[in-house]
Coordinates of C-alpha atoms and ligand atoms in Angstrom, one line a residue:
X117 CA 3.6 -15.2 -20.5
X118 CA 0.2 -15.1 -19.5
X119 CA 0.1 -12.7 -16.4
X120 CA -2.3 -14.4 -13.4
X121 CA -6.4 -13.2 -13.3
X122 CA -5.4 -11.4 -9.6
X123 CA -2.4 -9.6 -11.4
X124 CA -5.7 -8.9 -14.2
X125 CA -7.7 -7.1 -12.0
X126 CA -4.8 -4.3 -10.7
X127 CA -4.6 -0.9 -12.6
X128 CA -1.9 0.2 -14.3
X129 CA 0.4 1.9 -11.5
X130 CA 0.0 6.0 -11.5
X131 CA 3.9 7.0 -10.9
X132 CA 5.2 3.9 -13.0
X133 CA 5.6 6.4 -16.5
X134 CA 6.6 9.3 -14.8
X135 CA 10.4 8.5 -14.4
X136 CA 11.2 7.9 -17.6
X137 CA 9.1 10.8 -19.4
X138 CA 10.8 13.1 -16.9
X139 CA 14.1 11.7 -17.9
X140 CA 13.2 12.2 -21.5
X141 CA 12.2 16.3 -21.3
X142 CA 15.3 17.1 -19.4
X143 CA 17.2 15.2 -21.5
X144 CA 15.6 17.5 -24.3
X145 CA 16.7 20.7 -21.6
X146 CA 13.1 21.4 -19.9
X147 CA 13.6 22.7 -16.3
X148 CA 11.3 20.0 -14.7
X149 CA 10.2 21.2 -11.4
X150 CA 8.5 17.5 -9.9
X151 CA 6.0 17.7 -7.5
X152 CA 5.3 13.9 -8.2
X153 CA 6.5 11.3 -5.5
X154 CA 6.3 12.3 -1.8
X155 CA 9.5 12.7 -1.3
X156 CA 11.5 15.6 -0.5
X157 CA 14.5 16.9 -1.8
X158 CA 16.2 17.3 1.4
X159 CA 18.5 14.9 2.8
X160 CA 18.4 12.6 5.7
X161 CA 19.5 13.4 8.7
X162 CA 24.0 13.5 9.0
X163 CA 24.4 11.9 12.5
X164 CA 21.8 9.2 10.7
X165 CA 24.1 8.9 7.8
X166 CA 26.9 8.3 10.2
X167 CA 25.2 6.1 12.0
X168 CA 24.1 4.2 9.6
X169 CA 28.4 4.3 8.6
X170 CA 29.0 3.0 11.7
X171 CA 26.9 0.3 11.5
X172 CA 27.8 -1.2 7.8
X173 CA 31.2 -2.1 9.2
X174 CA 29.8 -4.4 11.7
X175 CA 29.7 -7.4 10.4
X176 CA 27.4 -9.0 12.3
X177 CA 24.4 -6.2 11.1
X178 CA 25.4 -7.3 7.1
X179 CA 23.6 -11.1 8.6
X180 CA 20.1 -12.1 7.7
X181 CA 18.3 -10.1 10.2
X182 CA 14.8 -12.7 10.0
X183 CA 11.8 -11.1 11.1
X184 CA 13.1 -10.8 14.6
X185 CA 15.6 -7.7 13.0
X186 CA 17.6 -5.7 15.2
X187 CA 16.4 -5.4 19.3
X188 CA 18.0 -2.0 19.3
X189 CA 15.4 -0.9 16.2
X190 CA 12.4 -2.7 18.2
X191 CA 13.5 -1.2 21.6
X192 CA 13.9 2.3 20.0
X193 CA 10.6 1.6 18.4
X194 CA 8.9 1.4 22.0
X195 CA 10.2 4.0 23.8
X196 CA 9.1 6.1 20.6
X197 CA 5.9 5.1 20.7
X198 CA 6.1 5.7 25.0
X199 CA 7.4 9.0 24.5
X200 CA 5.2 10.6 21.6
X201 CA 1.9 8.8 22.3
X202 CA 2.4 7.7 25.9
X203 CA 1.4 3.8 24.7
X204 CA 3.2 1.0 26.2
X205 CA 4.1 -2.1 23.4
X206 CA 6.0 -5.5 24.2
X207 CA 9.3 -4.8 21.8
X208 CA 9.6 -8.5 21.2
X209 CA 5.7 -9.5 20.7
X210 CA 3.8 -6.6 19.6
X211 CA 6.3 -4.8 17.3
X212 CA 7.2 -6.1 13.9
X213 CA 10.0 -4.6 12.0
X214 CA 9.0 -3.8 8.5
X215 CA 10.6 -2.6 5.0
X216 CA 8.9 0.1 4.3
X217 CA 5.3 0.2 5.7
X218 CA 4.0 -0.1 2.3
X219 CA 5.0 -3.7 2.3
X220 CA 3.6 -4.7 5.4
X221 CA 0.4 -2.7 4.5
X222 CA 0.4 -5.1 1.6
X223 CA 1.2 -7.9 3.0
X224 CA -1.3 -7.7 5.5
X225 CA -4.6 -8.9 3.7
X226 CA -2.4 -11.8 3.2
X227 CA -2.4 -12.4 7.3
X228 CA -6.1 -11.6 7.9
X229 CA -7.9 -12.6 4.4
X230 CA -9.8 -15.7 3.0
X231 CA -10.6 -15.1 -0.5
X232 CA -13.7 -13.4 -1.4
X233 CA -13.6 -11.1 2.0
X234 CA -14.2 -7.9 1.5
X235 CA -11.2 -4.9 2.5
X236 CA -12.7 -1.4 2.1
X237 CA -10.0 0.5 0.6
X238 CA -10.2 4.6 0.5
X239 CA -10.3 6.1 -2.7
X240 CA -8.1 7.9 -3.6
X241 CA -5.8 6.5 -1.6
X242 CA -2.4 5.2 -1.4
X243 CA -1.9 2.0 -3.7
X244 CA -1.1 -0.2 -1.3
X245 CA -4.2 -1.2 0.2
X246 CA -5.6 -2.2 -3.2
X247 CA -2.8 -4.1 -4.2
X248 CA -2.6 -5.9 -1.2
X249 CA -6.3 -6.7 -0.6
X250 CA -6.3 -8.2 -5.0
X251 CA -3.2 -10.2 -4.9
X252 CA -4.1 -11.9 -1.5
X253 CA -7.5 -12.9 -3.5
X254 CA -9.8 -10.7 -1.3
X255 CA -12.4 -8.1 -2.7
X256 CA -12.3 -4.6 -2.2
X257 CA -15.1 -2.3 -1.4
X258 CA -13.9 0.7 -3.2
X259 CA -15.0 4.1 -0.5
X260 CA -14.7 7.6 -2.2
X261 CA -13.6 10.3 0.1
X262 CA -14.9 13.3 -0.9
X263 CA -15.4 16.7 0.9
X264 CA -18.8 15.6 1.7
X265 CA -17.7 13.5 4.7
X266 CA -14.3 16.0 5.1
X267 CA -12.4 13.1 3.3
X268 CA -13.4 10.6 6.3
X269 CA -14.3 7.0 5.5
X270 CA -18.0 6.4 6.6
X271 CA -18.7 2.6 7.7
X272 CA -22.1 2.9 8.2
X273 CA -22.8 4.3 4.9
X274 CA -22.1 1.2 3.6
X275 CA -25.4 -0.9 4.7
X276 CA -25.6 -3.9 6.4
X277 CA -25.2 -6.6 4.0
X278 CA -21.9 -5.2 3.1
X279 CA -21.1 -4.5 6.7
X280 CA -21.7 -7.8 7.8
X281 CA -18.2 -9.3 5.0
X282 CA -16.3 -6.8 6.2
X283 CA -12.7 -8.1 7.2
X284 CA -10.6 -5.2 6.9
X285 CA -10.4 -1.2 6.8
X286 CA -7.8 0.7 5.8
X287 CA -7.6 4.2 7.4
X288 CA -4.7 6.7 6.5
X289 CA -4.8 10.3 8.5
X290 CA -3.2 12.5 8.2
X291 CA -4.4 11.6 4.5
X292 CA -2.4 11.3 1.2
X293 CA -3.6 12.4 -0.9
X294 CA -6.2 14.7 0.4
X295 CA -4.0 15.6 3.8
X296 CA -7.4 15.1 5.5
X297 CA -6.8 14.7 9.4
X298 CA -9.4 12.9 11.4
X299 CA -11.0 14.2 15.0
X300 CA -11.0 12.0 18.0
X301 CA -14.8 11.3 17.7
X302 CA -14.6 10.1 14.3
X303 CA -11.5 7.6 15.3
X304 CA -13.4 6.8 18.3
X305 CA -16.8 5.3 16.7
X306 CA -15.4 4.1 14.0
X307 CA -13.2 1.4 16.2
X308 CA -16.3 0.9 18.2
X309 CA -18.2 0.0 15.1
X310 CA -15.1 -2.4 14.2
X311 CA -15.1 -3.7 17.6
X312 CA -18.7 -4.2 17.1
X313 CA -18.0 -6.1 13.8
X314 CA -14.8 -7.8 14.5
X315 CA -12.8 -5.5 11.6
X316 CA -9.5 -5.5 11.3
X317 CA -8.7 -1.5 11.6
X318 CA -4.9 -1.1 9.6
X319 CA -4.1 2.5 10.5
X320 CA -1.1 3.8 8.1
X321 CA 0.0 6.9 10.2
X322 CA 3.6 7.6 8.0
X323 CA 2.5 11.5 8.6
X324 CA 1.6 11.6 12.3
X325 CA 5.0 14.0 12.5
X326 CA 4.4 16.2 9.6
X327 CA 2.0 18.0 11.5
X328 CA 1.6 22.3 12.0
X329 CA -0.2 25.1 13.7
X330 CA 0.0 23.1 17.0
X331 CA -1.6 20.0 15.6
X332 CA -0.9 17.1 17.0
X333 CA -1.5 13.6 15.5
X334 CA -3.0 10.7 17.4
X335 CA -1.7 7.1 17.2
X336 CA -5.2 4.8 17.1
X337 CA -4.4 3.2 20.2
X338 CA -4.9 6.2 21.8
X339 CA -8.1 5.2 21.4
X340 CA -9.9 2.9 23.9
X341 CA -10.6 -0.4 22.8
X342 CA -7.9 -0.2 20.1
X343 CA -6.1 -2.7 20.7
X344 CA -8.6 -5.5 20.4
X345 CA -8.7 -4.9 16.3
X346 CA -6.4 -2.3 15.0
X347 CA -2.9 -2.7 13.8
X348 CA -0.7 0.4 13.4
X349 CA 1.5 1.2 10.5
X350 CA 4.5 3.6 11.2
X351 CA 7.4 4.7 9.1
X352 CA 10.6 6.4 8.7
X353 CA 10.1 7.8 5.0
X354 CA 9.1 10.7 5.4
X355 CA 9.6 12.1 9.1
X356 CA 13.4 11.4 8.3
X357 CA 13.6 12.1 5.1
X358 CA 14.9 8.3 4.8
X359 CA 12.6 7.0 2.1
X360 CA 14.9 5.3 -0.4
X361 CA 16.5 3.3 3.2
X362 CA 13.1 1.0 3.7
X363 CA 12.3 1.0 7.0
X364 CA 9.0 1.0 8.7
X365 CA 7.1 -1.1 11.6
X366 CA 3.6 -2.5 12.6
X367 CA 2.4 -1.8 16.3
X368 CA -0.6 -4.2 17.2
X369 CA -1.1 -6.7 20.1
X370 CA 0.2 -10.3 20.0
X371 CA -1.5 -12.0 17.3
X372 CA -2.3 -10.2 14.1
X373 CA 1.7 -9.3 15.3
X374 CA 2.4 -13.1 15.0
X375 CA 0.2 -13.5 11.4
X376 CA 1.8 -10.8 9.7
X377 CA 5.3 -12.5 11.1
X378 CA 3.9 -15.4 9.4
X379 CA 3.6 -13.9 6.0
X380 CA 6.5 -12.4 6.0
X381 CA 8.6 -15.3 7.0
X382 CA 8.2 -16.8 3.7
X383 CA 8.3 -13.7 1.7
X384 CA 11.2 -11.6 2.9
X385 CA 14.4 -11.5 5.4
X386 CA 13.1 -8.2 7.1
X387 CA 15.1 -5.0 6.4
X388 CA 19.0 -4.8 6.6
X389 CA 20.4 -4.9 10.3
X390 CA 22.4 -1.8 9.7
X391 CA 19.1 0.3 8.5
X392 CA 17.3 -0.9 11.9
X393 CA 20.6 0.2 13.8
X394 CA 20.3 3.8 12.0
X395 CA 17.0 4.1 12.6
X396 CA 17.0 2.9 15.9
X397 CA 19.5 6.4 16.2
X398 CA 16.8 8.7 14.7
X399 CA 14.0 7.2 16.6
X400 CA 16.0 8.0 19.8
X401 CA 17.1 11.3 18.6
X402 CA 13.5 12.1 16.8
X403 CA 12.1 15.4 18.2
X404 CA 15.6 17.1 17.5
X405 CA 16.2 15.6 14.0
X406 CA 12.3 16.1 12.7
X407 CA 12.1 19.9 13.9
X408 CA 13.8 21.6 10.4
X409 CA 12.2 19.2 8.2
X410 CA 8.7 20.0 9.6
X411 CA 9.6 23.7 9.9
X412 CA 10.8 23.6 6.3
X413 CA 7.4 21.6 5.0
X414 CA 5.1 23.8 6.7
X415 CA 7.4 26.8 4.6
X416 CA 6.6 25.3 1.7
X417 CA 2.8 25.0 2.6
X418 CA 2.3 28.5 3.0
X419 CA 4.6 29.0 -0.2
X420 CA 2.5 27.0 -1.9
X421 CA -0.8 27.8 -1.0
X422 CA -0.3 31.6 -1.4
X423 CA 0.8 31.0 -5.0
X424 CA -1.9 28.4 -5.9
X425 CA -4.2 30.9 -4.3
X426 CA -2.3 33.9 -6.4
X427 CA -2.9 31.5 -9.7
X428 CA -6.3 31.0 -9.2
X429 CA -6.5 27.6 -8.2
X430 CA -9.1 27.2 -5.0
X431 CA -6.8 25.6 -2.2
X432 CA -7.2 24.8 1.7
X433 CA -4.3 25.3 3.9
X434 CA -4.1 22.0 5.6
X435 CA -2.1 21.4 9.1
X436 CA -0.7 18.0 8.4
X437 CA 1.0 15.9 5.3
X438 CA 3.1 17.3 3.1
X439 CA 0.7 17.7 0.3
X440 CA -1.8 20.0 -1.4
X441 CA -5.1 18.5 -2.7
X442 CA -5.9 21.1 -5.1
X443 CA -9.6 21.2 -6.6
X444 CA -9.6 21.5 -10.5
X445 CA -12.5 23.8 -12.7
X446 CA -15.3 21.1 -14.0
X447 CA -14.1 21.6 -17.4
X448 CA -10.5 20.6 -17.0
X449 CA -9.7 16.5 -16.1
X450 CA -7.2 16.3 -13.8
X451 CA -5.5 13.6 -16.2
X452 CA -5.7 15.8 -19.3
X453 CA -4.3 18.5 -16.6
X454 CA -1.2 16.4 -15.5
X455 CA -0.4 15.6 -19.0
X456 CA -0.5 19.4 -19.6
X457 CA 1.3 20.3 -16.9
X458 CA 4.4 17.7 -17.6
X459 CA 4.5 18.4 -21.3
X460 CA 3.6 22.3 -21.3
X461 CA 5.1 23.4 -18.4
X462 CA 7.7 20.7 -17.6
X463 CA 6.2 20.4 -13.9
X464 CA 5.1 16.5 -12.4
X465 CA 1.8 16.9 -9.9
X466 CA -0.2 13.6 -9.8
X467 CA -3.6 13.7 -11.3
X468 CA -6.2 13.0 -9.0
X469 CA -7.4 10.0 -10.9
X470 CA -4.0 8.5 -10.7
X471 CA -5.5 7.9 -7.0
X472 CA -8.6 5.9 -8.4
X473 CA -11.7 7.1 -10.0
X474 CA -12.8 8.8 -6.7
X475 CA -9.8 11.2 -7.2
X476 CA -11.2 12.9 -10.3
X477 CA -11.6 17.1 -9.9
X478 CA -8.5 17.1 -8.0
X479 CA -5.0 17.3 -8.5
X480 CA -1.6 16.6 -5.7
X481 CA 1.2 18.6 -5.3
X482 CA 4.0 17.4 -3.4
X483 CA 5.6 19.5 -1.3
X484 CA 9.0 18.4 -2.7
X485 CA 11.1 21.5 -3.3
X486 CA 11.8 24.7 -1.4
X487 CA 9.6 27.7 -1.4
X488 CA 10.9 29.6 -4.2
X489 CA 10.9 26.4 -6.8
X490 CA 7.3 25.5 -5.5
X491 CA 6.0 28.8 -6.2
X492 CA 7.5 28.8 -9.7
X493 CA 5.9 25.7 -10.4
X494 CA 2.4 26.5 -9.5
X495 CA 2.8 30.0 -11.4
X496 CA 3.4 27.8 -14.1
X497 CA 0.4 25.6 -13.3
X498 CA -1.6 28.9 -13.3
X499 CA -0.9 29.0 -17.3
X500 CA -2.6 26.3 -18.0
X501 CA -5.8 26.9 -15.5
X502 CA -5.6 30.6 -17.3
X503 CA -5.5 28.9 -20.6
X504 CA -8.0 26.3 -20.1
X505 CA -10.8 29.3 -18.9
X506 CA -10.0 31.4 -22.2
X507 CA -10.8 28.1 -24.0
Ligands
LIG756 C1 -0.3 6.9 3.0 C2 1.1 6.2 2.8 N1 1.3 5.0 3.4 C3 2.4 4.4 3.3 C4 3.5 4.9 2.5 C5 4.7 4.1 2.4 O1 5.8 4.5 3.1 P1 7.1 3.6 3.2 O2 8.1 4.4 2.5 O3 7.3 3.5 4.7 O4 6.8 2.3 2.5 C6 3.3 6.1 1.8 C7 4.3 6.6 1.0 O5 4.1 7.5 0.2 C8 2.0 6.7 2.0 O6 1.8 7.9 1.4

């Protein structure tokens, strides 16, 4: 089979070894600790589970669902978004049920997209956006987010000739990998500058509840003039601990709503009825049901940092996410470090470059495990930083 010139022009996907060469070592007895994938080792929510129970013996939620899904899942979806941003949305028109948010933030290039337009895609970044913007034909304009701009993406630094192809942005704060979080008067020119430009903004905000230290995560349509260009990507992954169950949505006003319905209506059957009527329940029941998870993450933050800091490793305490972006010494690529770290010290972080190029000199821990696991792992992390520097 001769795989197509789009599928050509994708890099290999970073977490598509890991699975099996962490099967392998424990297979052989290591103790992996995995630090990998974003997602932790607690459990969903019980009354979710139940729930969810409840709903698989209803046989009318085990139907196709379409793309108009479950009302309950859109109306919870609204008064959500009411309650925690204090935005008003049209359940039927300007809500679009999703599985997962990474595929509608993949799907979406498809809705807005001629070939050849240009999607500027942060780097590192989550996979998605690439993906999306190469199979639907379009070009991206790779952005590296570096410390220099504190991880945000810069429009204007991009010059006018590029400006002027500009279709689409993606934005992602609170950031994975970096967990950068943006301030109001970043988010504000920037969708003045896509309003300016007639952009397409596609905010992924999967994190907006993993947030500490008071902080407290904007939706972009808190922003005036929003709603003219951006479209909002929300999700229950990682609030609920939920992210095997696929289920996300996209927030935006009536059309780009009704393109990405489009897309979809030829390429899936929305996510199971009986999912929506779950999470429908923890939307509803959100503030109560979040609270340990976001009490355990921001645990494991301070567990983590304190060791990384104890090991030697340079690390900012960040107040959103639930991630470390841990700088590496010059001499040590992160890749060569993540290969170390799996086969030396049986511990999964993701290399920086696993995120793109514009990833390199960093590494990601996931805050996965509980405090006393996490700081094991980085102690063992330490090894190799302290081994590298007697090199
Ligand atoms: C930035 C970002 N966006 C989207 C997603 C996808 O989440 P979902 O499980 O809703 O597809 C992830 C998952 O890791 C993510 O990190």
């Amino acid at each position: 089979m001769r795989p197509s010139d789009r599928l050509g022009r994708l890099p290999g996907y970073p977490l598509a070894d890991l699975p099996a060469r962490k099967r392998e070592l424990i297979a052989k007895g290591v103790d992996v600790i995995d630090l990998g994938a974003g997602d932790a080792d607690y459990p969903p929510p019980a009354e979710v589970i139940e729930a969810l129970r409840r709903a698989a013996g209803e046989t009318a939620l085990s139907k196709y669902g379409f793309q108009q899904g479950n009302p309950e899942f859109r109306r919870a979806a609204v008064a959500w978004m009411q309650r925690r941003f204090g935005l008003t949305f049209d359940p039927t028109t300007e809500i679009l049920p999703l599985i997962g948010s990474k595929e509608g933030l993949s799907h979406l290039p498809l809705a807005v997209l001629n070939p050849g337009d240009l999607a500027v895609v942060p780097e590192p970044g989550y996979q998605a956006y690439l993906g999306g913007t190469v199979l639907a034909g379009g070009t991206p304009v790779i952005y590296p987010l570096t410390p220099r701009t504190r991880y945000l993406v810069e429009l204007e630094e991009l010059g006018e000739e590029t400006l002027r192809r500009i279709r689409l942005v993606y934005l992602n704060y609170p950031n994975n990998p970096t967990a950068a979080i943006a301030p109001r008067e970043y988010l504000e020119r920037t969708v003045a500058l896509c309003r300016r430009r007639d952009i397409v903004l596609a905010y992924d905000n999967p994190y907006c509840d993993l947030t500490f230290d008071g902080y407290r995560a904007p939706s972009i349509f808190e922003i005036d003039g929003a709603r003219e260009v951006a479209v909002e990507f929300f999700s229950l992954s990682k609030s609920f601990s939920m992210t095997g169950w696929r289920l996300g949505w996209a927030a935006a006003e009536r059309s780009l709503i009704t393109a990405l319905t489009r897309v979809k209506s030829y390429v899936d059957t929305g996510p199971w009825l009986a999912v929506q009527q779950a999470g429908a329940y923890a939307l509803d029941h959100a503030d109560r049901l979040m609270a340990p998870n976001v009490a355990e993450l921001s645990r494991r933050r301070d567990a983590g940092v304190g060791a990384l800091r104890e090991a030697g490793f340079a690390c900012e305490s960040p107040s959103a996410t639930m991630y470390l972006w841990v700088p590496l010494p010059a001499e040590i690529a992160s890749a060569e470090f993540g290969r170390r770290a799996l086969e030396q010290q049986g511990v999964v972080v993701l290399p920086g470059s696993a995120f793109g190029a514009g990833g390199e000199g960093f590494f990601r821990i996931a805050l996965t495990v509980g405090p006393d696991r996490l700081r094991e792992g980085v102690r063992r992390l330490g090894q190799i930083l302290r081994s590298s520097r007697a090199a």
